[in-house]
mmCIF file of C-alpha atoms in Angstrom:
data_model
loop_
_atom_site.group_PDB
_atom_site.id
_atom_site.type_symbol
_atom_site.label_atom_id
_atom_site.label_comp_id
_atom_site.label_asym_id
_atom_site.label_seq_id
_atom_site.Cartn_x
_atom_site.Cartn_y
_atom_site.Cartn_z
ATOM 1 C CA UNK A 1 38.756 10.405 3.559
ATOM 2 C CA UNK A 2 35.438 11.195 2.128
ATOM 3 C CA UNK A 3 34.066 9.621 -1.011
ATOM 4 C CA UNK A 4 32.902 12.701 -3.192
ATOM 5 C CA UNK A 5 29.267 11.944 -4.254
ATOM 6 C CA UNK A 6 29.698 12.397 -8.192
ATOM 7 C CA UNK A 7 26.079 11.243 -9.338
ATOM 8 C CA UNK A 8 23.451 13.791 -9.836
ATOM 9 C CA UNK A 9 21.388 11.989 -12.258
ATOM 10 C CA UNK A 10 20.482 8.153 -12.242
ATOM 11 C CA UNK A 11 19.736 6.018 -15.132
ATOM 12 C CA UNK A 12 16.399 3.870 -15.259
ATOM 13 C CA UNK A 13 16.586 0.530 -16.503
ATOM 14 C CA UNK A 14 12.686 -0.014 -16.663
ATOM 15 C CA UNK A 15 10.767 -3.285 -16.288
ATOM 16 C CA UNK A 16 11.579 -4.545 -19.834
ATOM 17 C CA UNK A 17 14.125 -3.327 -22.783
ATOM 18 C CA UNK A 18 12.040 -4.427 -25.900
ATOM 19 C CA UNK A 19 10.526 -1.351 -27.155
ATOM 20 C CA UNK A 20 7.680 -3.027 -28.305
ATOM 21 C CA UNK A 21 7.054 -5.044 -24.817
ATOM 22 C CA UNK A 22 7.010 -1.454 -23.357
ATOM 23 C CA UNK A 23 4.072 0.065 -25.508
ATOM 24 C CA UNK A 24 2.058 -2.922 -24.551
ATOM 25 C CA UNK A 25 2.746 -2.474 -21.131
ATOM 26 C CA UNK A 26 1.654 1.633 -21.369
ATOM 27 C CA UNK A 27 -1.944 0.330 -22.998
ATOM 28 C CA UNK A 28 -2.124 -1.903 -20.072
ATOM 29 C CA UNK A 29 -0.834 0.126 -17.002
ATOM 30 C CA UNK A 30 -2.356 3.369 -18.020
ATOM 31 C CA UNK A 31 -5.942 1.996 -17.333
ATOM 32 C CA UNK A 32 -5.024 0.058 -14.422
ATOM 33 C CA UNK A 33 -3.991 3.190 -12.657
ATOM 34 C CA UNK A 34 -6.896 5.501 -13.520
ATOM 35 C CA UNK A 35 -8.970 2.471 -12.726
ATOM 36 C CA UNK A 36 -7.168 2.763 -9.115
ATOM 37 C CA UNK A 37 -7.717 6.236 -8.775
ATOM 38 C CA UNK A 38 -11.297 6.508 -9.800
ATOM 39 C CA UNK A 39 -12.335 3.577 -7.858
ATOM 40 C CA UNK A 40 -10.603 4.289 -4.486
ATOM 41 C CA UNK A 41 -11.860 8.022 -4.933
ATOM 42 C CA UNK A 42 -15.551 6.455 -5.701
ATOM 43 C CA UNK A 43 -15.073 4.676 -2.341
ATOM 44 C CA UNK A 44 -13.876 8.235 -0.796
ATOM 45 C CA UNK A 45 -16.595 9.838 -1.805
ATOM 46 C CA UNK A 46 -19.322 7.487 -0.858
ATOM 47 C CA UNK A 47 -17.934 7.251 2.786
ATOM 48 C CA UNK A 48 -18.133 10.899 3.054
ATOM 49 C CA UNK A 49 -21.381 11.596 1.203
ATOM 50 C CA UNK A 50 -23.563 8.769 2.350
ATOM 51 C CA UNK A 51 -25.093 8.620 6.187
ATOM 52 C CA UNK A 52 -25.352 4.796 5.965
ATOM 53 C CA UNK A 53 -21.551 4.230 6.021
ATOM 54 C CA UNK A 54 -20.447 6.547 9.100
ATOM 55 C CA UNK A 55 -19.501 3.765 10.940
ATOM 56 C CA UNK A 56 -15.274 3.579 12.149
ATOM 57 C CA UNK A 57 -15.074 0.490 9.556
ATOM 58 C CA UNK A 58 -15.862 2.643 6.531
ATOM 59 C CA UNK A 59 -13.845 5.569 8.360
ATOM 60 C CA UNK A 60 -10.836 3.414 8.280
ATOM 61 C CA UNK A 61 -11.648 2.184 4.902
ATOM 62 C CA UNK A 62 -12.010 5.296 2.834
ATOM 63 C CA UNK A 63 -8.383 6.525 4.997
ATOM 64 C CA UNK A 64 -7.268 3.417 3.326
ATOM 65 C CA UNK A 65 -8.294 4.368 0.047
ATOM 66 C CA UNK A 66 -6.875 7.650 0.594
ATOM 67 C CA UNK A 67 -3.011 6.278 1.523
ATOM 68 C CA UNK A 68 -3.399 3.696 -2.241
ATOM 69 C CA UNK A 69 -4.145 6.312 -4.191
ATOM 70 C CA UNK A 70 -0.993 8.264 -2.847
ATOM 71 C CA UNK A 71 0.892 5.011 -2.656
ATOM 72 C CA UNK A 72 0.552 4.179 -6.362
ATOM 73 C CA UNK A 73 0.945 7.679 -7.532
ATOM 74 C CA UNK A 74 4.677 7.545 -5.845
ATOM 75 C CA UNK A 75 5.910 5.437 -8.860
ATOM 76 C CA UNK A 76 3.212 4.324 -11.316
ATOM 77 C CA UNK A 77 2.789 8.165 -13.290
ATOM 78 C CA UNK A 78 6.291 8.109 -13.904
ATOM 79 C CA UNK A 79 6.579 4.340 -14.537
ATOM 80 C CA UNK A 80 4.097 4.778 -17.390
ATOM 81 C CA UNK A 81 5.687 8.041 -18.849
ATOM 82 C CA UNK A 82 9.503 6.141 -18.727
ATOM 83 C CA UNK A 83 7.398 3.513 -20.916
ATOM 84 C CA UNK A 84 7.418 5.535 -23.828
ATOM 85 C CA UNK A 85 10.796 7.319 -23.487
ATOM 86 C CA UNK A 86 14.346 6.290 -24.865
ATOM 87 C CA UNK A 87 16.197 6.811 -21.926
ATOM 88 C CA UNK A 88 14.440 6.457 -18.222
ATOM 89 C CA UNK A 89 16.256 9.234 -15.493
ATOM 90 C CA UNK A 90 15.308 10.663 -12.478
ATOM 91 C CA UNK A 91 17.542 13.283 -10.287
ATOM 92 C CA UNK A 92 19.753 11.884 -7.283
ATOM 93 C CA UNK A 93 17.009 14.133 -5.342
ATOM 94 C CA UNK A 94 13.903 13.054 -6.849
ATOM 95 C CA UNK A 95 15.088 9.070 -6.254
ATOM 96 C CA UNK A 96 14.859 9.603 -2.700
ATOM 97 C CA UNK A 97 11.830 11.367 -2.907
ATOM 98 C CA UNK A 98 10.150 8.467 -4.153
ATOM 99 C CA UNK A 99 11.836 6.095 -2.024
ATOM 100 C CA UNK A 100 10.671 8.065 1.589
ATOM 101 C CA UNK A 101 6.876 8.721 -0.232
ATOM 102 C CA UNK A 102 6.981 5.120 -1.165
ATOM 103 C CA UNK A 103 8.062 3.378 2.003
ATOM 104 C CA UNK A 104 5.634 6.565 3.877
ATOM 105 C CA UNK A 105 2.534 5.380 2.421
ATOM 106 C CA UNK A 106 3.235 1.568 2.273
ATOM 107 C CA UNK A 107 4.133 1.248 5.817
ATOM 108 C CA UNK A 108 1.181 3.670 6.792
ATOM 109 C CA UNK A 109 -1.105 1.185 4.641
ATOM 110 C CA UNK A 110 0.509 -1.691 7.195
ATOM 111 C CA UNK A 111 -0.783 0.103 9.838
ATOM 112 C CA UNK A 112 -3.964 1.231 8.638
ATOM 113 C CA UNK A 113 -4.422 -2.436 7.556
ATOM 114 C CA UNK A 114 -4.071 -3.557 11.056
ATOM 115 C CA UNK A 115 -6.403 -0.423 12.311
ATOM 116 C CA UNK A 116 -8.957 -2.298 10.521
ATOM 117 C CA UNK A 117 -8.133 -5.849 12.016
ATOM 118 C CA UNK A 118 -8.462 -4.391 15.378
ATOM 119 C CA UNK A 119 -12.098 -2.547 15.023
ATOM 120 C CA UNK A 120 -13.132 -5.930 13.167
ATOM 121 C CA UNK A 121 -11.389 -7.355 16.404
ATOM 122 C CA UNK A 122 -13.820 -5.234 18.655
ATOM 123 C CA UNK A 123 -16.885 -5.864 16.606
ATOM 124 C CA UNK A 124 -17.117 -9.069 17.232
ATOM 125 C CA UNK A 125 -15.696 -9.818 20.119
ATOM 126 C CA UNK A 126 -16.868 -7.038 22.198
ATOM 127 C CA UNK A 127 -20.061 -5.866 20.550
ATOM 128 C CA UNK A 128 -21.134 -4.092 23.697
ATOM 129 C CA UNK A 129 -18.594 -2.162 23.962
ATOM 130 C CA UNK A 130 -17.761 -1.483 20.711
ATOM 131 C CA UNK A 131 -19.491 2.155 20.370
ATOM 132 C CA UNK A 132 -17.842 2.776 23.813
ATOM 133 C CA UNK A 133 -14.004 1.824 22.571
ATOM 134 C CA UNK A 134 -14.597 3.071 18.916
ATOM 135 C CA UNK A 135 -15.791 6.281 19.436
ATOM 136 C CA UNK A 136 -14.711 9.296 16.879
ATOM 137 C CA UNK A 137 -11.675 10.318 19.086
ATOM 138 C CA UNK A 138 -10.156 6.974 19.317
ATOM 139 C CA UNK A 139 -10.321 6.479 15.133
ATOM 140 C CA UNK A 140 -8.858 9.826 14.759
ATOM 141 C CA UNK A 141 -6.037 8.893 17.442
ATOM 142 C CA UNK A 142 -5.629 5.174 15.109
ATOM 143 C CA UNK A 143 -5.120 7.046 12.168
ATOM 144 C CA UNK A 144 -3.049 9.435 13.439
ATOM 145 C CA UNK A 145 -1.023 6.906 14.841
ATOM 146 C CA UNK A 146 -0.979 4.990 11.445
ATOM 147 C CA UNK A 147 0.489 8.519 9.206
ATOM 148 C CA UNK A 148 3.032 9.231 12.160
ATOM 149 C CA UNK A 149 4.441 5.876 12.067
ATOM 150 C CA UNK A 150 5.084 5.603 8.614
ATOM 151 C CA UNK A 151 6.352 9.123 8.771
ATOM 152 C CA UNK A 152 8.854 7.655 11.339
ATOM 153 C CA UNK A 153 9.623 4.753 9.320
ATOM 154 C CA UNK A 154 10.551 6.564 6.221
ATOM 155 C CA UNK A 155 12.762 8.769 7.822
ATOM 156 C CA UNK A 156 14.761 5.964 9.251
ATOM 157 C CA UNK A 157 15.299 5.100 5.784
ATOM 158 C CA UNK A 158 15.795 8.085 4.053
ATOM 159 C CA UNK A 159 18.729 8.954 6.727
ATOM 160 C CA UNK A 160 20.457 6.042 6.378
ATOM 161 C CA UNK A 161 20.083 6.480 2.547
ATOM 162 C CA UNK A 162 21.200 10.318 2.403
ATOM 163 C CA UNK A 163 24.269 9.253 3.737
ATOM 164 C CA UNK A 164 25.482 6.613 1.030
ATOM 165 C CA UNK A 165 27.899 7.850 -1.918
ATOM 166 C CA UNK A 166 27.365 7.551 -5.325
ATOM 167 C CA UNK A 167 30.224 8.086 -7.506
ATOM 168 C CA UNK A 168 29.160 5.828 -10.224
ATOM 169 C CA UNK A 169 27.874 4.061 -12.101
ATOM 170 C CA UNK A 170 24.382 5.623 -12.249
ATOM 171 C CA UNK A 171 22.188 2.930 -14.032
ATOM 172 C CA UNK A 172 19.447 1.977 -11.447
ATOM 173 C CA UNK A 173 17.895 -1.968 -12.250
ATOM 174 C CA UNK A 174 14.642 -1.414 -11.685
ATOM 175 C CA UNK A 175 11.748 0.536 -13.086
ATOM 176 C CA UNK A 176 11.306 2.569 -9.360
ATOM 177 C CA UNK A 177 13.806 4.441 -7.005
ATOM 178 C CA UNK A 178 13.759 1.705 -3.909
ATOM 179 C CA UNK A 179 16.521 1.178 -1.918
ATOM 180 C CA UNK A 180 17.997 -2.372 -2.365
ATOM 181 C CA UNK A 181 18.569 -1.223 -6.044
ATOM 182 C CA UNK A 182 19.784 1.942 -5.082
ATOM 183 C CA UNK A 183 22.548 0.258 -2.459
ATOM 184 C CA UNK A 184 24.074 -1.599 -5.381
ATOM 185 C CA UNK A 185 25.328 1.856 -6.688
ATOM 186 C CA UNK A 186 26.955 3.129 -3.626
ATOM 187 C CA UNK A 187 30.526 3.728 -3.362
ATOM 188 C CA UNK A 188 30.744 1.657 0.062
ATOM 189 C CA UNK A 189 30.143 -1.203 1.976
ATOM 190 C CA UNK A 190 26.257 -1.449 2.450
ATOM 191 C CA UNK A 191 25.910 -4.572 4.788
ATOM 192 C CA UNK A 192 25.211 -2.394 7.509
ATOM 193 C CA UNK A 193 22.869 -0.497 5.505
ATOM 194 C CA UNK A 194 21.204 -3.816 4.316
ATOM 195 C CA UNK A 195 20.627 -5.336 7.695
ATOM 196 C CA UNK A 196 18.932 -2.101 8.955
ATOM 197 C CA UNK A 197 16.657 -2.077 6.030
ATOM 198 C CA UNK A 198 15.671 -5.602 6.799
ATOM 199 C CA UNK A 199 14.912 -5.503 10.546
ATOM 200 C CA UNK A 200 13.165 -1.702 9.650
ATOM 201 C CA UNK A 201 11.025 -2.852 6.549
ATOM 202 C CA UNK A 202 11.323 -6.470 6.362
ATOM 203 C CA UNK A 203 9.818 -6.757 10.346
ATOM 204 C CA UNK A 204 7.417 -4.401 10.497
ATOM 205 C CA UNK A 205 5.748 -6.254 7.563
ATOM 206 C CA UNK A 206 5.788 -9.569 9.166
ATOM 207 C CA UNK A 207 5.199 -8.303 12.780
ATOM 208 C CA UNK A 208 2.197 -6.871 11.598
ATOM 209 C CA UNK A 209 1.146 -9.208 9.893
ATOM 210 C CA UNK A 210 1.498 -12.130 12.605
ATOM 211 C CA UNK A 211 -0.299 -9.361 14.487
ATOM 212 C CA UNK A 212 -3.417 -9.191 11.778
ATOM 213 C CA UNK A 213 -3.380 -13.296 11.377
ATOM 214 C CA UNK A 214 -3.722 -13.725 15.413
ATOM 215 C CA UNK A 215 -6.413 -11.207 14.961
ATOM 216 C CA UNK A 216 -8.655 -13.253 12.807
ATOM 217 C CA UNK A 217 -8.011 -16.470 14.418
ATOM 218 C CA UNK A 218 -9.357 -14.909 17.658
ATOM 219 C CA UNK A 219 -11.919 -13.843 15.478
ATOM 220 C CA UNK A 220 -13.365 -16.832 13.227
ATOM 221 C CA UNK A 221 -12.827 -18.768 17.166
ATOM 222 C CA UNK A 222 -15.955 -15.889 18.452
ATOM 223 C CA UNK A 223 -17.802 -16.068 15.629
ATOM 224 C CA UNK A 224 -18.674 -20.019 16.516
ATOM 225 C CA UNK A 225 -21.435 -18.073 19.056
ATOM 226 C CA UNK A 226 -22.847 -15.889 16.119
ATOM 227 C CA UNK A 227 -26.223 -16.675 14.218
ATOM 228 C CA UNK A 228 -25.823 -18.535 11.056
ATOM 229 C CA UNK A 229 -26.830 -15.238 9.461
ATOM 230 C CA UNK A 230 -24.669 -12.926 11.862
ATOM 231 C CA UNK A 231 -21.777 -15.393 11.042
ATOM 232 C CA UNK A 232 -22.208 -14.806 7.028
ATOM 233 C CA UNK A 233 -21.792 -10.803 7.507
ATOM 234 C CA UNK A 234 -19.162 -10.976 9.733
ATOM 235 C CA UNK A 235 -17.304 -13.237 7.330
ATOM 236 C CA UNK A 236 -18.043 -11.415 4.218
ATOM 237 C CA UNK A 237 -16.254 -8.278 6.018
ATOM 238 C CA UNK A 238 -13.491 -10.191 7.279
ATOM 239 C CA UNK A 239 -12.794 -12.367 4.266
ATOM 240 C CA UNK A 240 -12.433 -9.141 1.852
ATOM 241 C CA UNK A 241 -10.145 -7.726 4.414
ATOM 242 C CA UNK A 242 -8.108 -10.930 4.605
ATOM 243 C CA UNK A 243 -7.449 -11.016 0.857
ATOM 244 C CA UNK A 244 -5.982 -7.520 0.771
ATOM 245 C CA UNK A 245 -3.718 -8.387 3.552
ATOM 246 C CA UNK A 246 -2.460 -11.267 2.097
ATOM 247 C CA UNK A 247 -2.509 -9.635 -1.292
ATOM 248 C CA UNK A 248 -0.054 -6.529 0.284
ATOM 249 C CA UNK A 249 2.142 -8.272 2.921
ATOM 250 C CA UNK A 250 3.073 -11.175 0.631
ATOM 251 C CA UNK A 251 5.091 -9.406 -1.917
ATOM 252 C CA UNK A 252 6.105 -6.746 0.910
ATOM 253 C CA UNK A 253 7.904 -9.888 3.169
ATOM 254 C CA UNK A 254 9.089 -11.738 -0.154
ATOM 255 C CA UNK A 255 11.131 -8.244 -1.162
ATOM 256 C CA UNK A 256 12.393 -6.848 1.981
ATOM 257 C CA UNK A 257 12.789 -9.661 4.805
ATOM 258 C CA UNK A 258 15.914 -10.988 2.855
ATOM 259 C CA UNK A 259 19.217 -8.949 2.580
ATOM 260 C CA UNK A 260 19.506 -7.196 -1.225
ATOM 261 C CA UNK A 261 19.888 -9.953 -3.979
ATOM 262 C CA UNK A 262 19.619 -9.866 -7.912
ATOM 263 C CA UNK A 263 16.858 -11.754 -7.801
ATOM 264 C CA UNK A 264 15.270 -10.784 -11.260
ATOM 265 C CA UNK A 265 11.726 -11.682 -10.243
ATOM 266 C CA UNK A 266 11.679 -9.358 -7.998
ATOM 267 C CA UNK A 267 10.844 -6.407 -10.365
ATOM 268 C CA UNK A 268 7.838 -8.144 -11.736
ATOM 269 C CA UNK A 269 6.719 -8.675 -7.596
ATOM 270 C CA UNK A 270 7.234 -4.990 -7.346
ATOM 271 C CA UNK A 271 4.468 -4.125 -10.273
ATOM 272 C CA UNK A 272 2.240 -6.625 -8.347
ATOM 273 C CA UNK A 273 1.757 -4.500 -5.182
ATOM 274 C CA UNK A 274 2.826 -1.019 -7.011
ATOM 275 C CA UNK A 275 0.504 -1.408 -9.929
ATOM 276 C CA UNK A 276 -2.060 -3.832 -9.658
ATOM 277 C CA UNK A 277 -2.639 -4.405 -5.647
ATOM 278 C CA UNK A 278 -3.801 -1.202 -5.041
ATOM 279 C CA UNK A 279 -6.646 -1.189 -8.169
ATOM 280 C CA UNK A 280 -7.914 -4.647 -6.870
ATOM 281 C CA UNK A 281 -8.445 -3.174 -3.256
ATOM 282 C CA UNK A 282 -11.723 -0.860 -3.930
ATOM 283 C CA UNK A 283 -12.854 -3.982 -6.129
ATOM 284 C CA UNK A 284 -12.425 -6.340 -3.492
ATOM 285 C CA UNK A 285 -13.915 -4.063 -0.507
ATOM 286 C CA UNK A 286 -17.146 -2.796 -2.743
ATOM 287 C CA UNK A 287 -17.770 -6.286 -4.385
ATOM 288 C CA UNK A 288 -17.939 -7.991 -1.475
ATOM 289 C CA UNK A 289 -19.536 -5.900 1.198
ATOM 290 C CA UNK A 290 -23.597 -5.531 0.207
ATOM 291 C CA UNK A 291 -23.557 -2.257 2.511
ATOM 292 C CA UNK A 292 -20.986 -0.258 0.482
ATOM 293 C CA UNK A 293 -22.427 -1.681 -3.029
ATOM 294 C CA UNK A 294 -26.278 -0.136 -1.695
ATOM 295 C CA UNK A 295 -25.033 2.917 -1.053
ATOM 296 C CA UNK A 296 -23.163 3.052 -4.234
ATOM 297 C CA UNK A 297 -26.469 2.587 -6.453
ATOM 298 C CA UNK A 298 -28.230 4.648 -3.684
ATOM 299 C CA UNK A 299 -26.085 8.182 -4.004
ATOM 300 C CA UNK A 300 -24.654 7.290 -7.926
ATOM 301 C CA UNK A 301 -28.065 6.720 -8.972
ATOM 302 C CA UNK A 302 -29.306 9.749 -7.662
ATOM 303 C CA UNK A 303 -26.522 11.799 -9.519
ATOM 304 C CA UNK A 304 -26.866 9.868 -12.540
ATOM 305 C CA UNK A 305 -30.806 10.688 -12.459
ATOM 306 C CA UNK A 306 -30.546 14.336 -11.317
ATOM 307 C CA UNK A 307 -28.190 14.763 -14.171
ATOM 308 C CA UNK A 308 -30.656 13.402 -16.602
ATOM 309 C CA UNK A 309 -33.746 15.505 -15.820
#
C-alpha cells in the first residue's frame, strides 16, 4: 500500500537559531556573494573581451567561472533572505529544485575542474602537440561533456529523490534543500537510497579527484626538464589550480562519501564550499596568474580612463 505524500511545504531550520547570530551572518554573507558574482563575472568578461587570454586554459577558466556563479546562486540568495525571516520554508517542489541545480552545477564544476587538469596535463607534457590536441572543437566537446554529465548526475538523484514520501514531519536541519537532510524526513526505509547517493556523489568526487592528483604528479615529474624560469610559470598555473581543487573536493568527499549522519559540523562544511569556496576561486586564479592580472589593468584601465575623459 502506498504511503500518501502529505508534505507540500518544508520547514527550514537555518544555520543558527539566535536571532542575533543570524543578522551578523546577513552583514557577512551578503558581501561575500556579490563579491563572488562580480569577481567571477570580472573574470568572464576579461576572457571574452581581451585577445591575450584566448588560449583553451582561460576558455576553461571563465566556463568555470560561469558554473560558480550558478552554483552559489542555487542556495546562497535564499540562504541570506531566510536570515532575516521568522520562519525559513521552501515548497516540496522548489526543495528539489535546488537539490538537482545544486548537485548539476557542483558535479559539472568536478568535471570542468578536471578539464583543466588535463589541458595543464597537455601543456606540459606534450607542448608540441598541444595546439594540435587542444584545438577549439575539442574544448567545446570537454565542456560539453562536463554540462552533460552533471546533467546526468543530477537526474540520477532527483529520480531516486521524487520517489521518497513525505508524510511528516516537515522541518528540514539544514539551511539548504540537499538530500541526506531531506532522507531523514521520508516516510520509508532510505538505506537503499543512501548507498546510491554515496557511490553516485560520494565517488565521482573522489574518482575525480584521484584522477586530478595523478595528473599533477605526472606533471611536477615533467616539469624536472623545464627552465628554471619555464618551471616558475608552469607552477604558478598549476599551484592556483591545485588549491581550488583541494579547496572543492575536500568538503565535497567529507559530506557525501559516508552514508547520512547527524553530524552537526556538517552544516558549517556546507557554507564552506556553498558560500565562501566559490568567492575565493576568481581571487585565487587572478592573484596568482600575472597573465590574467595584465589584462585586467590592461582592458579595466582603459574603461576606467575612457569613462573619465
Amino acid at each position: 500500500m502506498a504511503i500518501p505524500n502529505n508534505v507540500t511545504e518544508l520547514i527550514i531550520n537555518g544555520l543558527f537559531q539566535d536571532p542575533e547570530i543570524q543578522r551578523m551572518c546577513f552583514v557577512v554573507f551578503l558581501p561575500v556573494y556579490l563579491a563572488t558574482v562580480v569577481g567571477n563575472g570580472l573574470i568572464i568578461l576579461t576572457v571574452g573581451i581581451s585577445k591575450s587570454l584566448h588560449s583553451p586554459m582561460y576558455f576553461f577558466l571563465s566556463y568555470l567561472s560561469l558554473v560558480e556563479i550558478s552554483y552559489s546562486s542555487t542556495v546562497v540568495p535564499k540562504f541570506i533572505t531566510d536570515l532575516l525571516a521568522k520562519v525559513k520554508t521552501i515548497s516540496l517542489q522548489g526543495c528539489l529544485a535546488q537539490i538537482f541545480f545544486f548537485h548539476f552545477f557542483g558535479v559539472t564544476e568536478i568535471f570542468l575542474l578536471t578539464v583543466m587538469a588535463y589541458d595543464r596535463y597537455v601543456a606540459i607534457c606534450k607542448p608540441l602537440y598541444y595546439t594540435t590536441i587542444m584545438d577549439q572543437p575539442v574544448c567545446y566537446r570537454l565542456v560539453a561533456g562536463s554540462w552533460l554529465g552533471g546533467m546526468i548526475h543530477s537526474m540520477v538523484q532527483i529520480l531516486i529523490t521524487v520517489q521518497l514520501p513525505f508524510c511528516g514531519p516537515n522541518v528540514i536541519d539544514h539551511y539548504f534543500c540537499d538530500l541526506h537532510p531531506l532522507f531523514k524526513l521520508a516516510c520509508t526505509d532510505t538505506f537503499v537510497e543512501g548507498v546510491v547517493v554515496l557511490a553516485n556523489s560520494g565517488l565521482i568526487s573522489v574518482f575525480s579527484f584521484l584522477i586530478l592528483v595523478s595528473s599533477y604528479i605526472v606533471i611536477l615529474v615533467n616539469l624536472r626538464n623545464y627552465s628554471a624560469s619555464g618551471r616558475h610559470k608552469a607552477l604558478s598555473t598549476c599551484a592556483s589550480h591545485i588549491t581550488v581543487v583541494i579547496l572543492f573536493f575536500g568538503p565535497a568527499i567529507f559530506l557525501y562519501l559516508r552514508p547520512s549522519s547527524t553530524f552537526t559540523e556538517d552544516k558549517l562544511v556546507a557554507v564552506f564550499y556553498t558560500v565562501i569556496t566559490p568567492m575565493l576561486n576568481p581571487i585565487i586564479y587572478t592573484l596568482r596568474n600575472s597573465e590574467m592580472k595584465s589584462a585586467m589593468r590592461k582592458l579595466w584601465g582603459k574603461k576606467v580612463n575612457a569613462g573619465m575623459e
